[in-house]
Amino acid sequence: MACLKSLSITNVFAACCFLSIWAGNVDAGKYNTTIDIGDKAPQWKDLPGTDGESHSLSDLKDAPAVIVVFTCNSCPYAIDAEERLIKLAESLAPQGIKVVAINVNKVEEDRMPAMKARAAEKKYPFTYLYDESQQIAKQFGAKYTPEFFLLDRERRIAYMGSLDDSPDGSEVTKSYLKDAIDALMNGQSVQVAETVPIGCRIRIERERRRRSR
């Protein structure tokens, strides 16, 4: 498994900075090489969920904010963040803020049957979707699990990166996502709008090149 657990946060930070510079995308964020803070969030449509229904971002038009987390069943970082994500979703429900988890990995332990089993076992209070095409992760520029995106009422990116500053949750001193949510809901600017996502690499399939005739 291509996880970053053996790397220090400093090394990950340096690697992300290098990738951002190498990509050369003027529309990209500091660490995300595809989108930036303030960009309109990519739209997903009719993605299957563990509840047996199809889901689209447009279904959440009445939500004051939406949290999108790219996650999976198999990554230890995603598992470590799971309980914190569940508690966060439960605490935000009274405000109407929606949490949407999206999985794009294609290994057996991350496909829909395993997702349904995990969602039922943990009683997820949020939607858990599967995108076999992997396009939505590519459009968000998501490369790790878990990786979080906060969308405001206009569905623009207000925050992206890590849940907090403790990958395993043992020593949380800064709750980046929660702080961003509080600022957004109070009409304030988000002080820390982007952080380095720490986790396992999303298993994006390589596209085969066609031979030129």
Coordinates of N, CA and C in Angstrom, one line a residue:
M1 N 0.8 -1.2 0.0 CA 0.0 0.0 0.0 C 0.9 1.2 0.0
A2 N 0.6 2.2 -0.9 CA 1.4 3.4 -1.0 C 0.9 4.4 0.0
C3 N 1.3 4.2 1.2 CA 0.9 5.1 2.3 C 2.1 6.0 2.6
L4 N 1.8 7.2 3.3 CA 2.8 8.1 3.7 C 3.2 8.0 5.1
K5 N 2.8 6.9 5.8 CA 2.9 6.8 7.3 C 4.3 6.8 7.7
S6 N 5.2 6.4 6.9 CA 6.6 6.3 7.2 C 7.4 7.7 7.0
L7 N 6.7 8.6 6.4 CA 7.3 9.9 6.1 C 6.9 10.9 7.2
S8 N 7.9 11.9 7.5 CA 7.6 12.9 8.4 C 6.7 14.0 7.7
I9 N 6.0 14.7 8.5 CA 5.1 15.8 8.0 C 6.0 16.8 7.2
T10 N 7.2 17.0 7.7 CA 8.1 17.9 7.0 C 8.4 17.4 5.6
N11 N 8.7 16.1 5.5 CA 9.0 15.6 4.2 C 7.8 15.6 3.2
V12 N 6.6 15.3 3.8 CA 5.4 15.4 3.0 C 5.2 16.8 2.5
F13 N 5.4 17.8 3.4 CA 5.2 19.2 3.1 C 6.1 19.6 1.9
A14 N 7.4 19.2 2.0 CA 8.4 19.5 0.9 C 8.0 18.8 -0.4
A15 N 7.5 17.6 -0.3 CA 7.1 16.9 -1.5 C 5.9 17.5 -2.2
C16 N 4.9 18.0 -1.4 CA 3.8 18.6 -1.9 C 4.1 20.0 -2.6
C17 N 5.1 20.7 -1.9 CA 5.5 22.0 -2.5 C 6.2 21.7 -3.9
F18 N 7.0 20.7 -3.9 CA 7.7 20.4 -5.2 C 6.7 20.1 -6.3
L19 N 5.7 19.2 -5.9 CA 4.7 18.9 -6.9 C 3.9 20.1 -7.4
S20 N 3.6 21.0 -6.5 CA 2.8 22.2 -6.9 C 3.6 23.0 -7.8
I21 N 4.9 23.2 -7.6 CA 5.8 24.0 -8.4 C 5.9 23.3 -9.8
W22 N 6.2 22.0 -9.7 CA 6.4 21.2 -11.0 C 5.2 21.3 -11.9
A23 N 4.0 21.2 -11.3 CA 2.8 21.2 -12.1 C 2.6 22.5 -12.9
G24 N 3.0 23.6 -12.2 CA 2.9 24.9 -12.9 C 1.5 25.4 -13.3
N25 N 0.5 24.9 -12.5 CA -0.9 25.3 -12.8 C -1.2 26.6 -12.0
V26 N -1.4 27.7 -12.7 CA -1.6 29.0 -12.0 C -3.0 29.0 -11.3
D27 N -3.9 28.0 -11.7 CA -5.2 28.0 -11.0 C -5.2 27.0 -9.9
A28 N -4.0 26.4 -9.5 CA -4.0 25.5 -8.5 C -3.7 26.1 -7.1
G29 N -3.9 25.4 -6.1 CA -3.7 25.9 -4.7 C -2.2 25.7 -4.4
K30 N -1.9 26.0 -3.1 CA -0.6 25.9 -2.6 C -0.1 24.4 -2.6
Y31 N -1.0 23.5 -2.2 CA -0.6 22.1 -2.2 C -1.4 21.3 -3.2
N32 N -2.6 21.7 -3.5 CA -3.4 21.0 -4.5 C -3.0 21.5 -5.9
T33 N -2.7 20.6 -6.8 CA -2.2 21.0 -8.1 C -3.3 21.2 -9.1
T34 N -4.5 21.1 -8.7 CA -5.7 21.1 -9.7 C -6.6 22.3 -9.4
I35 N -7.0 22.5 -8.2 CA -8.0 23.6 -7.9 C -7.4 24.5 -6.7
D36 N -8.1 25.6 -6.6 CA -7.6 26.6 -5.6 C -8.8 27.0 -4.7
I37 N -8.5 27.6 -3.6 CA -9.5 28.2 -2.7 C -10.3 29.2 -3.4
G38 N -11.6 29.2 -3.3 CA -12.5 30.1 -4.0 C -13.0 29.6 -5.4
D39 N -12.4 28.5 -5.8 CA -12.9 27.9 -7.1 C -14.2 27.2 -6.9
K40 N -15.0 27.1 -7.9 CA -16.2 26.4 -7.9 C -15.9 24.9 -7.8
A41 N -16.6 24.2 -6.9 CA -16.4 22.8 -6.7 C -16.9 22.0 -7.9
P42 N -16.1 21.0 -8.3 CA -16.6 20.1 -9.3 C -17.9 19.4 -8.9
Q43 N -18.7 19.2 -9.9 CA -20.0 18.6 -9.7 C -20.0 17.0 -9.9
W44 N -20.5 16.3 -8.9 CA -20.7 14.9 -9.2 C -22.2 14.6 -9.4
K45 N -22.5 13.6 -10.2 CA -23.8 13.4 -10.6 C -24.1 11.9 -10.6
D46 N -25.2 11.5 -10.0 CA -25.7 10.1 -10.0 C -24.6 9.1 -9.6
L47 N -23.9 9.4 -8.5 CA -22.9 8.4 -8.0 C -23.7 7.5 -7.0
P48 N -23.4 6.2 -7.1 CA -24.1 5.2 -6.3 C -23.6 5.3 -4.8
G49 N -24.5 5.2 -3.9 CA -24.2 5.3 -2.5 C -24.4 3.9 -1.8
T50 N -23.9 3.8 -0.6 CA -24.1 2.6 0.2 C -25.6 2.4 0.6
D51 N -26.4 3.4 0.4 CA -27.8 3.3 0.8 C -28.6 2.8 -0.4
G52 N -28.0 2.5 -1.5 CA -28.7 2.0 -2.7 C -29.3 3.0 -3.6
E53 N -29.1 4.3 -3.2 CA -29.6 5.4 -4.0 C -28.4 6.1 -4.8
S54 N -28.8 6.9 -5.8 CA -27.9 7.7 -6.6 C -27.8 9.1 -6.0
H55 N -26.7 9.7 -6.0 CA -26.5 11.0 -5.4 C -25.8 12.0 -6.3
S56 N -26.2 13.2 -6.2 CA -25.6 14.3 -7.0 C -25.3 15.5 -6.0
L57 N -24.4 16.3 -6.3 CA -24.1 17.5 -5.5 C -25.3 18.4 -5.5
S58 N -26.0 18.5 -6.6 CA -27.2 19.3 -6.7 C -28.3 18.9 -5.7
D59 N -28.3 17.7 -5.2 CA -29.3 17.2 -4.2 C -29.2 18.0 -2.9
L60 N -28.0 18.6 -2.7 CA -27.7 19.3 -1.4 C -27.8 20.8 -1.5
K61 N -28.6 21.3 -2.5 CA -28.7 22.7 -2.7 C -29.2 23.5 -1.5
D62 N -29.9 22.9 -0.6 CA -30.3 23.7 0.6 C -29.3 23.7 1.8
A63 N -28.3 22.9 1.7 CA -27.3 22.9 2.7 C -26.5 24.1 2.8
P64 N -26.2 24.7 4.0 CA -25.4 25.9 4.1 C -24.0 25.7 3.8
A65 N -23.5 24.4 3.9 CA -22.2 24.1 3.6 C -22.1 22.6 3.4
V66 N -21.1 22.1 2.6 CA -21.0 20.7 2.3 C -19.5 20.3 2.6
I67 N -19.3 19.2 3.3 CA -17.9 18.7 3.5 C -17.8 17.5 2.6
V68 N -16.8 17.5 1.7 CA -16.5 16.4 0.9 C -15.2 15.7 1.4
V69 N -15.2 14.5 1.7 CA -14.0 13.8 2.1 C -13.7 12.6 1.2
F70 N -12.6 12.6 0.6 CA -12.2 11.4 -0.2 C -11.5 10.4 0.8
T71 N -12.1 9.2 0.8 CA -11.7 8.2 1.8 C -11.8 6.8 1.2
C72 N -11.6 5.8 2.0 CA -11.8 4.4 1.6 C -11.8 3.5 2.8
N73 N -11.9 2.2 2.5 CA -12.0 1.3 3.6 C -10.6 0.8 4.1
S74 N -9.6 0.8 3.1 CA -8.4 0.1 3.4 C -7.2 0.9 3.9
C75 N -7.3 2.2 3.8 CA -6.2 3.0 4.3 C -6.2 3.2 5.8
P76 N -5.1 3.0 6.5 CA -5.0 3.1 7.9 C -5.3 4.6 8.4
Y77 N -4.9 5.5 7.6 CA -5.2 6.9 7.9 C -6.7 7.2 7.9
A78 N -7.3 6.7 6.9 CA -8.8 6.9 6.8 C -9.5 6.2 8.0
I79 N -9.0 5.0 8.3 CA -9.6 4.3 9.5 C -9.4 5.1 10.8
D80 N -8.2 5.7 10.9 CA -7.9 6.5 12.1 C -8.7 7.7 12.2
A81 N -9.1 8.3 11.1 CA -9.9 9.5 11.1 C -11.4 9.2 11.1
E82 N -11.8 8.0 11.0 CA -13.2 7.6 10.9 C -14.1 8.0 12.1
E83 N -13.7 7.8 13.3 CA -14.5 8.1 14.5 C -14.6 9.6 14.6
R84 N -13.5 10.3 14.3 CA -13.6 11.8 14.4 C -14.5 12.4 13.3
L85 N -14.5 11.7 12.1 CA -15.4 12.2 11.1 C -16.9 11.9 11.4
I86 N -17.2 10.7 12.0 CA -18.5 10.4 12.5 C -19.0 11.4 13.5
K87 N -18.2 11.7 14.5 CA -18.6 12.7 15.5 C -18.8 14.1 14.9
L88 N -17.9 14.5 14.0 CA -18.1 15.8 13.3 C -19.4 15.8 12.6
A89 N -19.7 14.8 11.8 CA -20.9 14.8 11.0 C -22.2 14.9 11.9
E90 N -22.1 14.2 13.0 CA -23.2 14.2 14.0 C -23.4 15.6 14.6
S91 N -22.3 16.2 14.9 CA -22.3 17.6 15.5 C -22.8 18.6 14.6
L92 N -22.6 18.4 13.3 CA -23.0 19.4 12.3 C -24.4 19.3 11.8
A93 N -25.0 18.1 12.0 CA -26.3 17.8 11.5 C -27.4 18.8 11.9
P94 N -27.4 19.3 13.1 CA -28.4 20.3 13.5 C -28.3 21.6 12.7
Q95 N -27.1 21.9 12.1 CA -27.0 23.1 11.3 C -27.3 22.9 9.9
G96 N -27.6 21.6 9.5 CA -27.9 21.3 8.1 C -26.7 21.1 7.2
I97 N -25.5 21.1 7.8 CA -24.3 20.9 7.1 C -24.2 19.5 6.7
K98 N -23.9 19.2 5.4 CA -23.9 17.8 4.9 C -22.4 17.3 4.8
V99 N -22.2 16.1 5.1 CA -20.9 15.4 4.9 C -21.1 14.3 3.9
V100 N -20.2 14.4 2.9 CA -20.3 13.4 1.8 C -18.9 12.7 1.7
A101 N -18.8 11.4 1.9 CA -17.6 10.7 1.7 C -17.6 10.0 0.3
I102 N -16.5 10.1 -0.4 CA -16.4 9.5 -1.7 C -15.2 8.6 -1.8
N103 N -15.4 7.4 -2.3 CA -14.3 6.4 -2.5 C -14.1 6.2 -4.0
V104 N -12.9 6.2 -4.5 CA -12.7 5.9 -5.9 C -11.7 4.7 -6.1
N105 N -11.2 4.1 -5.1 CA -10.3 3.0 -5.2 C -11.0 1.8 -5.8
K106 N -10.2 1.0 -6.5 CA -10.8 -0.1 -7.2 C -10.4 -1.5 -6.7
V107 N -9.5 -1.5 -5.6 CA -9.2 -2.8 -5.0 C -10.4 -3.4 -4.3
E108 N -10.4 -4.7 -4.2 CA -11.6 -5.4 -3.7 C -12.1 -4.9 -2.4
E109 N -11.2 -4.6 -1.5 CA -11.6 -4.2 -0.1 C -12.2 -2.8 -0.1
D110 N -12.1 -2.1 -1.3 CA -12.7 -0.7 -1.3 C -13.9 -0.6 -2.3
R111 N -14.3 -1.7 -2.8 CA -15.5 -1.7 -3.7 C -16.8 -1.6 -3.0
M112 N -17.9 -1.4 -3.7 CA -19.2 -1.2 -3.0 C -19.6 -2.2 -2.0
P113 N -19.5 -3.5 -2.2 CA -19.9 -4.5 -1.2 C -19.2 -4.3 0.1
A114 N -17.9 -4.0 0.1 CA -17.1 -3.7 1.3 C -17.5 -2.4 1.9
M115 N -17.8 -1.4 1.0 CA -18.3 -0.1 1.5 C -19.6 -0.2 2.3
K116 N -20.5 -1.0 1.7 CA -21.8 -1.2 2.4 C -21.6 -1.8 3.7
A117 N -20.8 -2.8 3.8 CA -20.5 -3.5 5.1 C -19.9 -2.6 6.1
R118 N -19.0 -1.7 5.7 CA -18.3 -0.8 6.6 C -19.3 0.3 7.1
A119 N -20.1 0.8 6.2 CA -21.1 1.8 6.5 C -22.1 1.3 7.5
A120 N -22.5 0.1 7.3 CA -23.5 -0.6 8.2 C -22.9 -0.8 9.6
E121 N -21.7 -1.3 9.6 CA -21.0 -1.7 10.8 C -20.8 -0.4 11.7
K122 N -20.3 0.7 11.1 CA -20.0 1.9 11.8 C -21.2 2.9 11.9
K123 N -22.3 2.5 11.2 CA -23.5 3.4 11.3 C -23.2 4.8 10.8
Y124 N -22.6 4.9 9.7 CA -22.2 6.2 9.2 C -23.4 7.2 9.1
P125 N -23.2 8.4 9.7 CA -24.3 9.4 9.7 C -24.1 10.3 8.5
F126 N -23.4 9.8 7.5 CA -23.2 10.6 6.3 C -23.3 9.7 5.0
T127 N -23.4 10.3 3.9 CA -23.5 9.6 2.6 C -22.1 9.1 2.2
Y128 N -22.1 7.8 1.7 CA -20.8 7.2 1.3 C -21.0 6.8 -0.1
L129 N -20.3 7.4 -1.0 CA -20.4 7.2 -2.5 C -19.2 6.6 -3.1
Y130 N -19.5 5.9 -4.2 CA -18.4 5.3 -5.0 C -18.4 5.8 -6.4
D131 N -17.2 6.2 -6.9 CA -17.0 6.6 -8.2 C -16.0 5.7 -8.9
E132 N -16.5 4.7 -9.6 CA -15.6 3.8 -10.3 C -14.8 4.4 -11.4
S133 N -15.3 5.5 -12.0 CA -14.5 6.2 -13.0 C -13.3 7.0 -12.5
Q134 N -13.4 7.3 -11.2 CA -12.3 8.1 -10.5 C -12.3 9.5 -11.0
Q135 N -13.2 9.9 -11.8 CA -13.1 11.3 -12.3 C -13.3 12.4 -11.3
I136 N -14.2 12.2 -10.3 CA -14.4 13.2 -9.4 C -13.2 13.5 -8.5
A137 N -12.4 12.5 -8.2 CA -11.2 12.7 -7.4 C -10.2 13.5 -8.3
K138 N -10.1 13.1 -9.5 CA -9.2 13.9 -10.5 C -9.6 15.3 -10.6
Q139 N -10.9 15.6 -10.7 CA -11.4 16.9 -10.8 C -11.2 17.8 -9.6
F140 N -11.2 17.2 -8.4 CA -11.0 17.9 -7.1 C -9.5 18.0 -6.9
G141 N -8.7 17.2 -7.6 CA -7.2 17.2 -7.4 C -6.9 16.4 -6.1
A142 N -7.8 15.5 -5.7 CA -7.6 14.7 -4.5 C -6.6 13.6 -4.8
K143 N -5.6 13.5 -3.9 CA -4.6 12.5 -4.1 C -4.4 11.5 -2.9
Y144 N -5.0 11.9 -1.8 CA -4.8 11.1 -0.6 C -6.2 10.7 0.1
T145 N -6.1 9.7 0.9 CA -7.2 9.4 1.8 C -6.7 9.4 3.2
P146 N -7.4 10.1 4.1 CA -8.5 11.0 3.8 C -8.0 12.4 3.3
E147 N -8.8 13.0 2.5 CA -8.5 14.4 2.1 C -9.9 15.2 2.1
F148 N -9.9 16.3 2.7 CA -11.1 17.0 3.0 C -11.2 18.3 2.2
F149 N -12.5 18.6 1.8 CA -12.8 19.9 1.1 C -14.1 20.4 1.7
L150 N -14.1 21.7 2.1 CA -15.2 22.4 2.6 C -15.8 23.3 1.5
L151 N -17.1 23.1 1.2 CA -17.7 23.9 0.2 C -18.7 24.9 0.9
D152 N -18.7 26.2 0.5 CA -19.6 27.1 1.1 C -21.0 27.1 0.4
R153 N -21.8 28.0 0.7 CA -23.2 27.9 0.2 C -23.2 28.1 -1.3
E154 N -22.3 28.7 -1.9 CA -22.2 28.9 -3.3 C -21.4 27.7 -4.0
R155 N -21.0 26.8 -3.1 CA -20.3 25.6 -3.5 C -18.9 25.9 -4.1
R156 N -18.3 26.9 -3.5 CA -16.9 27.2 -3.7 C -16.0 26.6 -2.6
I157 N -14.8 26.3 -3.0 CA -13.9 25.7 -2.0 C -13.5 26.8 -1.0
A158 N -13.8 26.5 0.3 CA -13.5 27.4 1.4 C -12.3 26.8 2.2
Y159 N -12.1 25.6 2.1 CA -10.9 24.9 2.8 C -10.6 23.6 2.1
M160 N -9.4 23.2 2.1 CA -9.0 21.9 1.6 C -7.7 21.4 2.3
G161 N -7.7 20.1 2.5 CA -6.5 19.5 3.2 C -6.8 18.5 4.2
S162 N -6.1 18.6 5.4 CA -6.3 17.6 6.4 C -7.4 17.9 7.4
L163 N -7.9 16.9 8.1 CA -8.9 17.1 9.1 C -8.4 17.9 10.2
D164 N -7.2 17.6 10.7 CA -6.5 18.3 11.8 C -5.0 18.1 11.7
D165 N -4.3 18.4 12.8 CA -2.9 18.2 12.7 C -2.3 16.9 13.3
S166 N -3.2 16.0 13.5 CA -2.8 14.7 14.1 C -3.4 13.6 13.3
P167 N -2.6 13.0 12.4 CA -3.1 11.9 11.5 C -3.8 10.8 12.2
D168 N -3.3 10.4 13.4 CA -3.9 9.2 14.1 C -4.9 9.7 15.1
G169 N -5.0 11.0 15.3 CA -6.0 11.6 16.3 C -5.5 11.6 17.7
S170 N -4.3 11.2 18.0 CA -3.8 11.0 19.3 C -3.4 12.3 20.0
E171 N -3.0 13.3 19.2 CA -2.5 14.6 19.7 C -3.0 15.7 18.9
V172 N -4.3 15.9 18.9 CA -4.8 17.0 18.1 C -4.7 18.3 18.8
T173 N -4.0 19.3 18.2 CA -3.9 20.6 18.7 C -4.5 21.7 17.8
K174 N -4.7 21.3 16.6 CA -5.3 22.3 15.6 C -6.4 21.5 14.8
S175 N -7.6 21.9 14.9 CA -8.7 21.3 14.2 C -9.0 22.2 12.9
Y176 N -8.2 21.9 11.9 CA -8.3 22.8 10.7 C -9.7 22.9 10.1
L177 N -10.3 21.7 9.9 CA -11.6 21.7 9.2 C -12.7 22.3 10.1
K178 N -12.7 21.9 11.3 CA -13.7 22.5 12.2 C -13.6 24.0 12.4
D179 N -12.3 24.5 12.5 CA -12.1 25.9 12.6 C -12.6 26.6 11.3
A180 N -12.4 26.0 10.1 CA -12.8 26.6 8.9 C -14.4 26.6 8.8
I181 N -15.0 25.5 9.3 CA -16.5 25.5 9.3 C -17.0 26.6 10.2
D182 N -16.4 26.7 11.4 CA -16.9 27.7 12.4 C -16.8 29.1 11.8
A183 N -15.7 29.4 11.1 CA -15.4 30.7 10.5 C -16.5 31.0 9.4
L184 N -16.7 30.0 8.6 CA -17.6 30.1 7.5 C -19.0 30.4 7.9
M185 N -19.5 29.6 8.9 CA -20.8 29.8 9.5 C -21.0 31.1 10.2
N186 N -19.9 31.7 10.7 CA -20.0 32.9 11.4 C -19.7 34.1 10.5
G187 N -19.6 33.9 9.2 CA -19.4 35.0 8.3 C -18.0 35.5 8.3
Q188 N -17.1 34.8 8.8 CA -15.7 35.2 8.9 C -14.8 34.6 7.9
S189 N -13.7 35.2 7.6 CA -12.7 34.6 6.7 C -12.0 33.4 7.3
V190 N -11.7 32.4 6.5 CA -11.0 31.2 7.0 C -9.6 31.5 7.1
Q191 N -9.0 31.5 8.3 CA -7.6 31.9 8.5 C -6.6 30.9 7.9
V192 N -6.9 29.6 8.1 CA -6.0 28.6 7.5 C -6.9 27.8 6.5
A193 N -6.8 28.2 5.2 CA -7.7 27.7 4.2 C -7.2 26.5 3.4
E194 N -5.9 26.2 3.6 CA -5.3 25.0 2.9 C -4.2 24.4 3.7
T195 N -4.2 23.1 3.9 CA -3.1 22.4 4.6 C -2.7 21.2 3.8
V196 N -1.6 20.6 4.1 CA -1.1 19.4 3.4 C -1.9 18.2 3.8
P197 N -2.5 17.5 2.9 CA -3.3 16.3 3.2 C -2.3 15.2 3.5
I198 N -2.5 14.5 4.6 CA -1.7 13.4 5.0 C -2.5 12.1 4.9
G199 N -2.0 11.1 4.2 CA -2.7 9.8 4.1 C -2.1 8.9 3.1
C200 N -2.9 7.9 2.6 CA -2.5 7.0 1.6 C -2.8 7.5 0.2
R201 N -2.0 7.2 -0.7 CA -2.2 7.7 -2.1 C -3.5 7.0 -2.7
I202 N -4.3 7.8 -3.3 CA -5.5 7.3 -4.0 C -5.0 6.5 -5.2
R203 N -5.5 5.3 -5.4 CA -5.0 4.4 -6.4 C -5.7 4.8 -7.8
I204 N -5.2 5.9 -8.3 CA -5.7 6.3 -9.7 C -5.1 5.4 -10.7
E205 N -5.9 4.8 -11.6 CA -5.4 3.9 -12.6 C -4.8 4.8 -13.7
R206 N -3.7 4.3 -14.2 CA -3.0 5.0 -15.3 C -3.8 4.7 -16.6
E207 N -3.9 5.8 -17.4 CA -4.5 5.6 -18.7 C -3.5 5.1 -19.7
R208 N -3.9 4.1 -20.4 CA -3.0 3.5 -21.4 C -2.9 4.4 -22.6
R209 N -1.7 4.6 -23.1 CA -1.5 5.4 -24.3 C -1.8 4.6 -25.5
R210 N -2.4 5.3 -26.4 CA -2.7 4.6 -27.7 C -1.5 4.9 -28.7
R211 N -1.2 3.8 -29.4 CA -0.1 4.0 -30.4 C -0.6 4.8 -31.5
S212 N 0.3 5.7 -31.9 CA 0.0 6.5 -33.1 C 0.3 5.8 -34.4
R213 N -0.6 5.9 -35.3 CA -0.5 5.2 -36.6 C 0.4 5.9 -37.6

